[in-house]
Tab-separated table of C-alpha atoms in Angstrom:
chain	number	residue	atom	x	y	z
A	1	UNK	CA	0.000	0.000	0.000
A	2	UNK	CA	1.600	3.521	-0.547
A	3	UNK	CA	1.743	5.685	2.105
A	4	UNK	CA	-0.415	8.113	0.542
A	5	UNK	CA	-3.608	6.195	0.580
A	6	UNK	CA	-2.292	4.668	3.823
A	7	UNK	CA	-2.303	8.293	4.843
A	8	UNK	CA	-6.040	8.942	4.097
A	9	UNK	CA	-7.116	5.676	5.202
A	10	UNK	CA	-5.607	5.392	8.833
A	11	UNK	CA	-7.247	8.360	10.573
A	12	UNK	CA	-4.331	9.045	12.578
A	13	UNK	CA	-3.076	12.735	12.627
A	14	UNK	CA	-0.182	13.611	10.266
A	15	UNK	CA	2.506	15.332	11.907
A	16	UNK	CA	4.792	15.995	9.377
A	17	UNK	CA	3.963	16.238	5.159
A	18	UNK	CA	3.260	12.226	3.679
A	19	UNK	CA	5.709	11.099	0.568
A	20	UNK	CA	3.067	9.585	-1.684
A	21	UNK	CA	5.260	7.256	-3.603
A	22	UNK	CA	6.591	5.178	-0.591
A	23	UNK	CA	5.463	1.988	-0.607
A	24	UNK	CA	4.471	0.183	2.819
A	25	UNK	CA	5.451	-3.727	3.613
A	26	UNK	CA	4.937	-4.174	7.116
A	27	UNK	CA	4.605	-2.815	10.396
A	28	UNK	CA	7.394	-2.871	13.726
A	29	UNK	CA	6.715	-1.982	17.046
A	30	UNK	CA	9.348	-1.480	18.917
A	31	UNK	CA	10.451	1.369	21.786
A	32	UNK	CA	14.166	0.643	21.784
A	33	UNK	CA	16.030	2.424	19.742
A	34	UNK	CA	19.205	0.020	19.167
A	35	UNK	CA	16.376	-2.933	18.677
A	36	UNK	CA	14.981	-0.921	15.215
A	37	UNK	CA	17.812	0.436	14.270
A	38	UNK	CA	18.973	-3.257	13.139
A	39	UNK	CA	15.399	-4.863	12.570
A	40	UNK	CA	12.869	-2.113	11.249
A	41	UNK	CA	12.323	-3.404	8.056
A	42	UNK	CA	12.476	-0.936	5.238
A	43	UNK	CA	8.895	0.262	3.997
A	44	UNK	CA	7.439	-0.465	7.713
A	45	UNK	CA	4.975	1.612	9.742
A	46	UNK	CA	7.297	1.951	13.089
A	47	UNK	CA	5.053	2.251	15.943
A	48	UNK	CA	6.649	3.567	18.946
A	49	UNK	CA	6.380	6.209	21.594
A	50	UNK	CA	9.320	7.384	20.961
A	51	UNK	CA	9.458	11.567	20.074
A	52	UNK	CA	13.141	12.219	19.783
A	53	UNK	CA	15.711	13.289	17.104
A	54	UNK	CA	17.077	9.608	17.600
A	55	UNK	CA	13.684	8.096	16.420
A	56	UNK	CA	13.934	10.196	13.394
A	57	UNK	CA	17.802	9.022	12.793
A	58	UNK	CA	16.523	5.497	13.126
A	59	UNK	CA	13.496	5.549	10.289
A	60	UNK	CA	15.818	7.216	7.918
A	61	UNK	CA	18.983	4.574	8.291
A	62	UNK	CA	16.313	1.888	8.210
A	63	UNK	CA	14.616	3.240	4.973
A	64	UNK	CA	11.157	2.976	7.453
A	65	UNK	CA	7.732	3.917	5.447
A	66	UNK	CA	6.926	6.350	8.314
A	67	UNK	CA	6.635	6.526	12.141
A	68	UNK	CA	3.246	6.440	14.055
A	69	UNK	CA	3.342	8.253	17.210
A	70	UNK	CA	1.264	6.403	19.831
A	71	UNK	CA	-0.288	6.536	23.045
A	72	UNK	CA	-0.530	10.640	23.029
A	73	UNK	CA	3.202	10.742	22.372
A	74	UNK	CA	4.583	13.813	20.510
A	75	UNK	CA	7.653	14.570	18.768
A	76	UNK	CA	9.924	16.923	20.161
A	77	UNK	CA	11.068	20.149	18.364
A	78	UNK	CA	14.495	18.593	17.437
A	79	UNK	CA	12.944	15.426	16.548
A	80	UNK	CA	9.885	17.548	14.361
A	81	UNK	CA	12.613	19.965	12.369
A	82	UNK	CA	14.720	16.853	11.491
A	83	UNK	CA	11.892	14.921	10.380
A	84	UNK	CA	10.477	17.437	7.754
A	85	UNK	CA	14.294	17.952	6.916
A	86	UNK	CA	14.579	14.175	6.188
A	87	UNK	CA	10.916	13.922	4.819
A	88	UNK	CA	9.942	10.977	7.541
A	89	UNK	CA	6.439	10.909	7.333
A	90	UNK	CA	5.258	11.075	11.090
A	91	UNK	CA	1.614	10.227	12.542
A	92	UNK	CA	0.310	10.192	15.930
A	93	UNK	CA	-2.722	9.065	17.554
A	94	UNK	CA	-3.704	8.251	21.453
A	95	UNK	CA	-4.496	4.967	20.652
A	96	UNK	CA	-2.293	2.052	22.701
A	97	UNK	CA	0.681	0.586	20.602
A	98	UNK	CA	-0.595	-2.425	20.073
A	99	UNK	CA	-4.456	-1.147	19.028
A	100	UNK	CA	-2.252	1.315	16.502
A	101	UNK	CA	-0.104	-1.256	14.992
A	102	UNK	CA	-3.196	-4.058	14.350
A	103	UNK	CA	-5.372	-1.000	13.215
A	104	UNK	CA	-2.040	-0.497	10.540
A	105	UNK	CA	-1.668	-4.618	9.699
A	106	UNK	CA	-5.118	-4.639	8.883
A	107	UNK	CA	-5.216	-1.616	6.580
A	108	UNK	CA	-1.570	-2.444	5.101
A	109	UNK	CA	-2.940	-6.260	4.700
A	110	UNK	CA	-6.957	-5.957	3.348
């Protein structure tokens, strides 16, 4: 699926501008930063709480499809300039990781 109609499908808020020609495989969960920096596969929705600069670093080495923000969690300034610098497409929603990333699977997988 391409993150574009991903994008419009989800329902989760877009934090930072969507790259319509990226193509989405899978989806990771994962909080740890050294964990998906060697196992986020490239073209995955990352879900994660994790707002920082570092989570940004991480979807761009890893060639992620784009980062979804859960449980209320926000990116951080840093993290939010470096993201539309790198073009990581970034979503966040309050749902609970795991509600967030099977709401994703489905969608990716119908």
């Amino acid at each position: 699926m391409k993150l574009k109609e991903f994008a419009e499908k989800i329902g989760f808020e877009a934090v930072t501008e969507v790259d319509e020609d990226k193509e989405l495989t899978k989806v990771y969960c994962c909080d740890l930063l050294s964990f998906a920096m060697s196992r986020n596969p490239a073209g995955s929705v990352w879900v994660t709480v994790m707002g920082n600069v570092n989570s940004i670093a991480v979807a761009v080495l890893t060639d992620g499809g784009c980062i979804i923000l859960a449980e209320g969690a926000q990116l951080d300034e840093a993290a939010l300039a470096k993201a539309k610098q790198q073009g990581v497409a970034v979503f966040k929603t309050d749902m609970p990781v795991f509600d967030a990333a099977l709401m994703a699977h489905n969608l990716i997988n119908a």
